[in-house]
Short mmCIF file of C-alpha atoms and ligand atoms in Angstrom, two decimals:
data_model
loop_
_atom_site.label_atom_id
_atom_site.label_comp_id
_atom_site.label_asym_id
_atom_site.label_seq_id
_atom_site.Cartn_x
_atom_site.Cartn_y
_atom_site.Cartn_z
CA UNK A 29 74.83 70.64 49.94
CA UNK A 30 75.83 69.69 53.54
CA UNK A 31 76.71 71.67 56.14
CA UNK A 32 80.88 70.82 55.35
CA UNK A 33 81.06 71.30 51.75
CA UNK A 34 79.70 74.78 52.17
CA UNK A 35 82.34 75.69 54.51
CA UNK A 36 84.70 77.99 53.42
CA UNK A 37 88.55 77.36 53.47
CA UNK A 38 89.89 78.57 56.54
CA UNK A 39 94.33 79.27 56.63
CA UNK A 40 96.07 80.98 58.91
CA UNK A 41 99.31 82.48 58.07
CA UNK A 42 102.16 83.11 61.25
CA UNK A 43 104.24 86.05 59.70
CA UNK A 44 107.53 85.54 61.82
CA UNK A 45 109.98 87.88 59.82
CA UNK A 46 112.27 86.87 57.30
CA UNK A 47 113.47 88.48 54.20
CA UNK A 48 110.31 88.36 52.96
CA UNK A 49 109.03 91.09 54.86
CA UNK A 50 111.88 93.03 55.42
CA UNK A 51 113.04 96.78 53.86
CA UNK A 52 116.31 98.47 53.15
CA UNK A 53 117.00 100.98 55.68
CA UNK A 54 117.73 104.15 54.02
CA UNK A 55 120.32 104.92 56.39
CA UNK A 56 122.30 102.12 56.70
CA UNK A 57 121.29 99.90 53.83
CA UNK A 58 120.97 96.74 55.75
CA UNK A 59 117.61 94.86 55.54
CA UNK A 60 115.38 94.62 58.53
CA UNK A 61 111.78 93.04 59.24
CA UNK A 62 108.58 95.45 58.31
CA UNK A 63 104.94 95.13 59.69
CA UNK A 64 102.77 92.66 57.32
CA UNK A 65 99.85 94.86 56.61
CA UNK A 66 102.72 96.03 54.30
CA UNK A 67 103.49 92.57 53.03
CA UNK A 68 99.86 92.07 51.91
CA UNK A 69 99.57 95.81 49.83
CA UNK A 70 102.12 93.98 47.82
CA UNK A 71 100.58 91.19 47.10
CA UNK A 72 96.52 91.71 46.04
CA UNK A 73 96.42 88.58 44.37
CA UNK A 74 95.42 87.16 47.77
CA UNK A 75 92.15 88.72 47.40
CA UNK A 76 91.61 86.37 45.04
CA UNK A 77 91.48 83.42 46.92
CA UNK A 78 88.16 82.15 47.61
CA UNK A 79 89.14 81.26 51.56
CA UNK A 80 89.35 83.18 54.63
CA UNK A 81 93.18 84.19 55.41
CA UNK A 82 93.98 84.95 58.89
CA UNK A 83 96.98 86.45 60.30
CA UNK A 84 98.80 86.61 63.31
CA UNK A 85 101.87 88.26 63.25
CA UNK A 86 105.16 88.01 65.57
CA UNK A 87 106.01 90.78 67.87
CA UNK A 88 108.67 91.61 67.18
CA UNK A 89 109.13 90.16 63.86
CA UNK A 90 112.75 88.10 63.46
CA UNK A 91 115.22 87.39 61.00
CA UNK A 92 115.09 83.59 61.78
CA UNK A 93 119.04 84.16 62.95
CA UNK A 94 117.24 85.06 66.81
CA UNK A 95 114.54 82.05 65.80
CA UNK A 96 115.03 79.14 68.58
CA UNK A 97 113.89 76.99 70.91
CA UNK A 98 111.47 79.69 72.49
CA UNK A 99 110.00 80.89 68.78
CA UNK A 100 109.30 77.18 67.80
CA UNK A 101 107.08 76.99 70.80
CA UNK A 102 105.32 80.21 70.34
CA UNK A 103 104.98 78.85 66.77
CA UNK A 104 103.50 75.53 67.97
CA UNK A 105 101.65 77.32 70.70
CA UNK A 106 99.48 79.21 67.77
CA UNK A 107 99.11 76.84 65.84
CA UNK A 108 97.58 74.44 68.78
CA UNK A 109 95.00 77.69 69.76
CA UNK A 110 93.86 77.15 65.86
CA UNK A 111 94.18 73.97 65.18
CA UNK A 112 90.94 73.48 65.05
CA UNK A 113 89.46 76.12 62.92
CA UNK A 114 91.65 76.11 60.34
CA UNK A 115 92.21 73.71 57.45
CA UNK A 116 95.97 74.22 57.23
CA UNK A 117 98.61 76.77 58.39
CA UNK A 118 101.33 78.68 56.67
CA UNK A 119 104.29 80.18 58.35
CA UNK A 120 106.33 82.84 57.00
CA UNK A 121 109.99 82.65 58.20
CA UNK A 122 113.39 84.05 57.36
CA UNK A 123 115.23 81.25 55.03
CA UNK A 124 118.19 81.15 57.58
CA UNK A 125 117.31 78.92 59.98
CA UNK A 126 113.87 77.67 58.31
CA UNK A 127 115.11 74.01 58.02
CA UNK A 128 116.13 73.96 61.86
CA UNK A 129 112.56 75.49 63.07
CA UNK A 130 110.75 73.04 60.11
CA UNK A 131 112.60 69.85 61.73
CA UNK A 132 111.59 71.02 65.23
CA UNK A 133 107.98 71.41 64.32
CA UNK A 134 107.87 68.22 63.09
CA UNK A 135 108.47 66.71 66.66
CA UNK A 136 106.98 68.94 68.73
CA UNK A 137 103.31 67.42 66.76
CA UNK A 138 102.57 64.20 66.89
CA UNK A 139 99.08 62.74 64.97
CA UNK A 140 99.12 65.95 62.89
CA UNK A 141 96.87 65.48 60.07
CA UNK A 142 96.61 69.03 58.84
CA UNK A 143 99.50 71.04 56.66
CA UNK A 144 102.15 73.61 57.96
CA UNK A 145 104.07 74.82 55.11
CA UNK A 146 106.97 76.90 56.29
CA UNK A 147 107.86 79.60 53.24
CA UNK A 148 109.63 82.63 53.00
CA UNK A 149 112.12 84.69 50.21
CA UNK A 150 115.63 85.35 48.70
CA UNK A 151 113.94 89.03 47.99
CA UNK A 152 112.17 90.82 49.87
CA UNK A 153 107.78 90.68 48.19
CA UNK A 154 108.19 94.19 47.70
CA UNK A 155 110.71 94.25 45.08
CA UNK A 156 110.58 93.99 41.65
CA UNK A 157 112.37 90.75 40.96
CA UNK A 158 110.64 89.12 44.19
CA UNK A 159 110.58 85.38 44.72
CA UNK A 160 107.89 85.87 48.06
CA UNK A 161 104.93 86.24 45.76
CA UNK A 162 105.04 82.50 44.16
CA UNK A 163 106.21 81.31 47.28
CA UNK A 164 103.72 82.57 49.32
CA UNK A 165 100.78 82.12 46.85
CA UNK A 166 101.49 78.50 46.33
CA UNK A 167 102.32 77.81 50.07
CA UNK A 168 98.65 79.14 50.35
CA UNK A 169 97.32 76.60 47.77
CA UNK A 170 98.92 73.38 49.03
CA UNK A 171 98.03 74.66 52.90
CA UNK A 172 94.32 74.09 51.15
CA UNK A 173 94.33 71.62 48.92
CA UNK A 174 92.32 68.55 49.83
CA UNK A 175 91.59 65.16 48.34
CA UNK A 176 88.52 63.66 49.40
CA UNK A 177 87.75 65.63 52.02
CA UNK A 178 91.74 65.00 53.30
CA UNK A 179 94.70 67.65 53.47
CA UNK A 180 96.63 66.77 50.34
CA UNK A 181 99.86 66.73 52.55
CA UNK A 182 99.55 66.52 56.42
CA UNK A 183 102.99 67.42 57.19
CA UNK A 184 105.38 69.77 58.35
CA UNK A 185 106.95 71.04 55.22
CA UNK A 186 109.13 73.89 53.33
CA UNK A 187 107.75 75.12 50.04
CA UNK A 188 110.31 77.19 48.37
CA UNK A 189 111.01 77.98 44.34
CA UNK A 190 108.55 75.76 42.94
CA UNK A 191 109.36 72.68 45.29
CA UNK A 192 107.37 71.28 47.94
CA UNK A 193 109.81 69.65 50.90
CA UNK A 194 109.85 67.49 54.18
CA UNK A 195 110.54 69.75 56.40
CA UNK A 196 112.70 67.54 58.54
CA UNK A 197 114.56 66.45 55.64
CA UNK A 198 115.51 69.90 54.13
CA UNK A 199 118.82 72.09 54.04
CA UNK A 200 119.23 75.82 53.14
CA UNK A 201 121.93 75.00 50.31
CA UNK A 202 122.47 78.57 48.97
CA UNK A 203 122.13 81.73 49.89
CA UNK A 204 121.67 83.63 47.00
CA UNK A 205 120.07 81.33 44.23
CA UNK A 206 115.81 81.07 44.26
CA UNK A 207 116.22 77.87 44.95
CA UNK A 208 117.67 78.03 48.14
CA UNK A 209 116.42 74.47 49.47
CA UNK A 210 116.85 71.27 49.02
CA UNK A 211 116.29 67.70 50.07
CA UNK A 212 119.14 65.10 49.07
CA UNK A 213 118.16 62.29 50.82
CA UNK A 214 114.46 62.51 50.23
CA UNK A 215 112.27 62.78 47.31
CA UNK A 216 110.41 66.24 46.33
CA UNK A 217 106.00 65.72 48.08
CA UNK A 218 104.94 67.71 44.87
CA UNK A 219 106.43 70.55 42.04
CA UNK A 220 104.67 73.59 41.40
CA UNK A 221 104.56 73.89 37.30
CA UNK A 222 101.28 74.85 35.55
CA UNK A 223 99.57 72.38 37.98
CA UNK A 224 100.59 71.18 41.31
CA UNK A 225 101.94 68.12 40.89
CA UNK A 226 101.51 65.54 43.87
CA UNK A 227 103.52 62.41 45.20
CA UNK A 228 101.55 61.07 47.08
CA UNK A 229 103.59 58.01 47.48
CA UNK A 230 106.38 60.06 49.34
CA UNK A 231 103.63 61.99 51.59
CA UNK A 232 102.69 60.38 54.89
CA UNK A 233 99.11 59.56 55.86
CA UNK A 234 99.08 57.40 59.18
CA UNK A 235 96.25 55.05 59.33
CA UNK A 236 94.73 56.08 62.44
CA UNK A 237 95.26 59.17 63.87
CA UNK A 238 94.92 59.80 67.29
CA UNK A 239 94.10 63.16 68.74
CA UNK A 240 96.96 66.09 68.11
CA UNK A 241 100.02 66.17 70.79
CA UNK A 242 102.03 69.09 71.16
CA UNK A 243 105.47 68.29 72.93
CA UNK A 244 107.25 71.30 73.26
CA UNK A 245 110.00 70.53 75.56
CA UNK A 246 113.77 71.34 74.51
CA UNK A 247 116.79 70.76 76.14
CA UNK A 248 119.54 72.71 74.66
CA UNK A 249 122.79 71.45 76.32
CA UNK A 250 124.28 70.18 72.95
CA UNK A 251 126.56 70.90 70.27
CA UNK A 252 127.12 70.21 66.80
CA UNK A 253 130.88 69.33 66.36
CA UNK A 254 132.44 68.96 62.95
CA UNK A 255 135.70 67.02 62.39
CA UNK A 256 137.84 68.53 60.28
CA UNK A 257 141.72 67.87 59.33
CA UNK A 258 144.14 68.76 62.32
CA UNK A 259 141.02 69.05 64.54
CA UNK A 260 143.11 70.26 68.23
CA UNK A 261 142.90 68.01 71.02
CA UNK A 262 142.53 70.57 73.64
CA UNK A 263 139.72 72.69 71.71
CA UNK A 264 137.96 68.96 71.31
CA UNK A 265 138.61 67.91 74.99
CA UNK A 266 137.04 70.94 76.28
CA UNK A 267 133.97 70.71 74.11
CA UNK A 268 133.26 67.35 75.36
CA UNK A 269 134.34 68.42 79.13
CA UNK A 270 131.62 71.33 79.19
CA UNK A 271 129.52 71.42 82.25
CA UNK A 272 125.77 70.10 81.84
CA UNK A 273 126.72 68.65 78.09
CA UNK A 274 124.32 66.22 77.35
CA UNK A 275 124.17 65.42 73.47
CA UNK A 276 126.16 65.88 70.64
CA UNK A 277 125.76 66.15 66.86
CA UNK A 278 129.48 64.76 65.46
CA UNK A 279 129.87 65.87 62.20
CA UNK A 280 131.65 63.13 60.33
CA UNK A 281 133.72 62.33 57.15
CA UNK A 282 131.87 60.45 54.54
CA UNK A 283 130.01 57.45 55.78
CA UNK A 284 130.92 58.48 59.70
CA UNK A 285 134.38 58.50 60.30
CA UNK A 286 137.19 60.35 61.90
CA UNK A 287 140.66 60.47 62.41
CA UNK A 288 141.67 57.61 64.89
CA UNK A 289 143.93 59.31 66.59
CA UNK A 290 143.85 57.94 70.12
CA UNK A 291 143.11 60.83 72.52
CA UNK A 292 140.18 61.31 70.15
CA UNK A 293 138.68 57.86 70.79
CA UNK A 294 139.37 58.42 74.77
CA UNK A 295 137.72 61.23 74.35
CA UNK A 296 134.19 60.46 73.26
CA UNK A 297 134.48 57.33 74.95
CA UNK A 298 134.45 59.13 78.27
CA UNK A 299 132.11 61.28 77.22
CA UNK A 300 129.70 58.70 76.56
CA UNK A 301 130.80 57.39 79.66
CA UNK A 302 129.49 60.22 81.87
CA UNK A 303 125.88 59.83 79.69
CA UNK A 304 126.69 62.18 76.82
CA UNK A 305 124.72 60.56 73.47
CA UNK A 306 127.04 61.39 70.25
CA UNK A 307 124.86 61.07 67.65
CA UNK A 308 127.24 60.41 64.03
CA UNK A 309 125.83 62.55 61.05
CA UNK A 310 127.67 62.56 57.71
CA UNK A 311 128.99 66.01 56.39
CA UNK A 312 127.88 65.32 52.77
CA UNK A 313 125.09 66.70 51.31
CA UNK A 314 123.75 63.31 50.77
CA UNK A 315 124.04 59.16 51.73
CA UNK A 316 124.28 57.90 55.10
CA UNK A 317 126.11 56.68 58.10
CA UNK A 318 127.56 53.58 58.07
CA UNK A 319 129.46 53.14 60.95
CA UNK A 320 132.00 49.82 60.27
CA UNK A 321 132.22 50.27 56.67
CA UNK A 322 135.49 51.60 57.44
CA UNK A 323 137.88 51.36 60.29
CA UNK A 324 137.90 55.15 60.78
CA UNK A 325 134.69 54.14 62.34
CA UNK A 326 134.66 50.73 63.74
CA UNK A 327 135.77 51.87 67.18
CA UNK A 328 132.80 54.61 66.87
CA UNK A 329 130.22 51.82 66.56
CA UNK A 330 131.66 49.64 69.55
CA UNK A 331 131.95 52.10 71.96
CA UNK A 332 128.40 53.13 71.67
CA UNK A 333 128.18 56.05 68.94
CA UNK A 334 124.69 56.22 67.54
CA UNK A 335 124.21 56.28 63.85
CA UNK A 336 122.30 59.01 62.61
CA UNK A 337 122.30 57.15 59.27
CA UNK A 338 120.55 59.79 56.40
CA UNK A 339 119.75 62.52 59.07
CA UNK A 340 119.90 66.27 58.06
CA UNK A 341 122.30 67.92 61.32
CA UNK A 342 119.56 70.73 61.22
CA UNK A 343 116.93 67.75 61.63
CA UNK A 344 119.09 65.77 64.13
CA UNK A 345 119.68 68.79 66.50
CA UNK A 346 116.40 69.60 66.62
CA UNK A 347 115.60 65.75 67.12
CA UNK A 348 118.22 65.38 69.99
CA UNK A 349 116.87 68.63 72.04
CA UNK A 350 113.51 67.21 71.65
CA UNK A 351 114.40 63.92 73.10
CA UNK A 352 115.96 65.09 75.95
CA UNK A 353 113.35 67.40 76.54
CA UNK A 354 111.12 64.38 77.13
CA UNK A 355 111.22 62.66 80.12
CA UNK A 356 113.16 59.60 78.92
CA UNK A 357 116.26 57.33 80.09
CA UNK A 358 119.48 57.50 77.88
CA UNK A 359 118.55 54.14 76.54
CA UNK A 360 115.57 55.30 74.97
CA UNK A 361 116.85 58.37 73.39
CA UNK A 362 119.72 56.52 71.88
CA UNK A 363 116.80 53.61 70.73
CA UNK A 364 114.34 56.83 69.30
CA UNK A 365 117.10 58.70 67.84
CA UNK A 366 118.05 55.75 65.70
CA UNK A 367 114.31 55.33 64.35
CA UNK A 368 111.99 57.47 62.48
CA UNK A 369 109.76 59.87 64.12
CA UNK A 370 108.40 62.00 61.59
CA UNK A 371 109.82 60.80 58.76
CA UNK A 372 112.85 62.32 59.10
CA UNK A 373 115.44 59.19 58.55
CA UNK A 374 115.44 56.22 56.74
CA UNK A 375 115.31 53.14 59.03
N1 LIG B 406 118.47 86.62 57.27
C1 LIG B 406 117.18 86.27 56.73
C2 LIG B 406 116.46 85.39 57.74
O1 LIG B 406 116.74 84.22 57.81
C3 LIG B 406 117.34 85.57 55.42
C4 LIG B 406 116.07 85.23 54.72
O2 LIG B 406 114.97 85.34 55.19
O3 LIG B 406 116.18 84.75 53.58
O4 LIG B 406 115.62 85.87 58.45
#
């Protein structure tokens, strides 16, 4: 046997907080995050793994509501350290905001040909009814799995309730339900039933890989925006007029429209104007931009809106303060945000 087949398995798991850690207080009855040597009394089975398991645990752990730009760089920052000794990575994370720091991983590594499968719980693993042992067990099993010598899936990806996502293409859709995920616009990279059931023809394998980047740069001087029904001209105006604003996510009706009320036209006009990208995203759960269809959105298109076409908001966000983290002209982040970086729209 050569010197690679004998070598053992290697994953390491981030534990960054999230419900599946966490305890009732007995004073209060709230749930808060609990060291991980607990987390792993309650689940033995992972002795029976035949790989080495490492751990590195947050300090302090988080419910992912105080995860952001700083935690997906400590993330990425540990991951880079290991990247080498490890086969594949799984990070445990509150469900909250898991789609938001899954989408932002997904940027900040570019050529990554190893898995990081982002998992976490609706119950706590130390609880009778618990959902964290599957997850976690299976997360585990498709951070190892290989096919000729390969990862199985080299991508940043959620595995929750039997279901094995993009992570850039994934939305937290309920918040009480096991299956708290899913992906609309994108089909399922494998289902967990007796046997784990690839798709390959949905995962990405680039041809050539060059060596790993890590771009961790995030500029956070954006909103999201949703349009709604009697949206207020002076809240909107003084969204748009904030100091230092320099992208926004527009949450549209339908395929990308809005009211077209005059001031509101003016307004993102100027605002696009003074260098401000508006990226359009769709409020439905699923389908895309299509900016013209209608004339709710004609003007959008002709005075320079970008489409964000089948986008996730949590993945464009997170796309958006990557790009103008990165030392690019307006031109360019308009052209990148339009195009698919990781997978995470449909050109
Ligand atoms: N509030 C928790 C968190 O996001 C919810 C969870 O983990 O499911 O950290």
């Amino acid at each position: 046997m050569s010197k690679t087949e004998n070598k053992k398995t290697s994953i390491l798991i981030i534990y960054t907080g999230g419900t599946i850690g966490m305890v009732q207080s007995l004073q209060t009855g709230t749930l808060a995050p609990v060291k991980f040597d607990k987390i792993l009394d309650e689940v033995p089975e992972l002795n029976k793994f035949n790989f080495n398991i490492k751990t590195i645990i947050f300090n302090p752990v988080l419910d992912s509501s105080n995860v952001g730009p700083s935690e997906w760089v400590k993330i990425a920052r540990a991951i880079e350290k290991n990247y080498n000794s490890f086969d594949g990575f799984v990070i445990l994370h509150g469900t909250d905001t898991m789609a938001y720091t899954a989408s932002a991983l997904s940027f900040i590594f570019e050529n990554l040909d190893k898995p990081i499968i982002l998992t976490g719980s609706q119950l706590p693993i130390g609880t009778l009814r618990t959902d964290g042992k599957e997850n976690l067990i299976t997360s585990l099993e498709i951070a190892a799995a290989k096919k000729n010598g390969k990862s199985m899936v080299p991508e940043v990806c959620i595995y929750f309730e039997f279901k094995l996502f993009r992570g850039n293409r994934t939305v937290k859709r309920d918040a009480d339900q096991f299956s708290a995920f899913h992906s609309v616009n994108y089909p399922t990279l494998a289902v967990a039933g007796v046997d784990i059931r690839y798709s390959p023809e949905y995962i990405y394998y680039p041809e050539n890989k060059g060596i790993l980047k890590v771009n961790t740069n995030f500029d956070d001087n954006v909103v999201i925006l949703k349009i709604f029904p009697g949206i207020n001209e002076k809240v909107f105006k003084s969204i748009l007029n904030t100091p230092g604003l320099k992208g926004v996510v527009l949450e549209t009706f339908g395929s990308g429209n809005v009211p077209t009320s005059r001031w509101l036209l003016n307004c993102i006009k100027r605002a696009i104007k003074k260098n401000i990208v508006i990226l359009n995203i769709t409020q439905c759960e699923g389908g895309r931009v299509a900016m013209g269809q209608y004339e709710t959105s004609l003007e959008l298109l002709s005075i320079g809106v970008v489409s964000g076409k089948d986008m996730t908001s949590e993945a464009a966000i997170a796309k958006l303060m990557f790009l103008l983290g990165q030392d690019m002209s307006v031109d360019e982040i308009k052209m990148y945000l339009n195009k698919s970086l990781q997978g995470e729209i449909s050109e």
